[in-house]
Amino acid sequence: MLQERGHLTAMTGDGVNDAPSLKKSDCGIAVEGATEAAQAAADIVFIAPGLSTIVDSIKVARQIFQ
């Protein structure tokens, strides 16, 4: 729905059931401990635990691209 309206989407997940959404999103993020299916479907795989890993990555990416 959001993508149809021109929005960029991101999805985080760790299980087989998350794989389709990870693949469909503009940026799929598999988190620490994710299944192989989730990792394969994701654009990014984090090996460190915690939400702060995602937040820190966004901050660094913004610094690089701005």
Coordinates of C-alpha atoms in Angstrom, one line a residue:
M1 CA 0.0 0.0 0.0
L2 CA 2.7 2.5 0.9
Q3 CA 4.9 1.5 -2.0
E4 CA 2.0 2.0 -4.4
R5 CA 1.8 5.6 -3.1
G6 CA 5.5 6.2 -3.8
H7 CA 6.8 5.8 -0.3
L8 CA 10.0 3.9 0.5
T9 CA 9.6 1.1 2.9
A10 CA 11.8 -0.9 5.3
M11 CA 11.1 -4.1 7.1
T12 CA 12.9 -5.9 9.9
G13 CA 12.5 -9.6 10.5
D14 CA 14.2 -12.8 11.7
G15 CA 11.9 -15.7 10.7
V16 CA 10.9 -17.6 7.6
N17 CA 7.5 -15.9 7.8
D18 CA 9.2 -12.5 7.4
A19 CA 11.1 -13.4 4.3
P20 CA 8.4 -12.4 1.7
S21 CA 8.0 -8.9 3.4
L22 CA 11.8 -8.5 3.6
K23 CA 12.1 -9.2 -0.1
K24 CA 9.3 -6.9 -1.1
S25 CA 10.3 -3.9 1.0
D26 CA 12.7 -1.4 -0.5
C27 CA 15.2 -2.2 2.4
G28 CA 14.8 -5.5 4.1
I29 CA 16.8 -5.9 7.3
A30 CA 17.4 -9.3 8.9
V31 CA 18.3 -9.0 12.5
E32 CA 20.8 -11.0 14.7
G33 CA 19.8 -14.6 14.9
A34 CA 17.7 -14.5 11.7
T35 CA 16.9 -17.7 9.8
E36 CA 18.8 -18.4 6.6
A37 CA 15.6 -17.7 4.7
A38 CA 15.3 -14.2 6.3
Q39 CA 18.9 -13.5 5.7
A40 CA 18.7 -14.5 2.0
A41 CA 15.6 -12.3 1.4
A42 CA 17.1 -9.3 3.2
D43 CA 19.2 -6.5 1.7
I44 CA 21.1 -6.0 5.0
V45 CA 21.9 -8.6 7.7
F46 CA 22.9 -7.3 11.2
I47 CA 25.0 -9.7 13.3
A48 CA 24.9 -7.5 16.4
P49 CA 21.8 -7.5 18.6
G50 CA 19.6 -4.6 19.5
L51 CA 17.6 -1.8 18.0
S52 CA 20.6 0.6 18.5
T53 CA 22.4 -1.2 15.7
I54 CA 19.8 -0.2 13.2
V55 CA 19.6 3.4 14.5
D56 CA 23.4 3.8 14.4
S57 CA 23.5 2.4 10.9
I58 CA 20.9 5.0 9.7
K59 CA 22.9 7.8 11.3
V60 CA 26.1 6.7 9.5
A61 CA 24.3 6.3 6.2
R62 CA 22.9 9.8 6.4
Q63 CA 26.3 11.2 7.1
I64 CA 27.7 9.4 4.1
F65 CA 24.9 10.4 1.7
Q66 CA 24.3 14.0 2.8

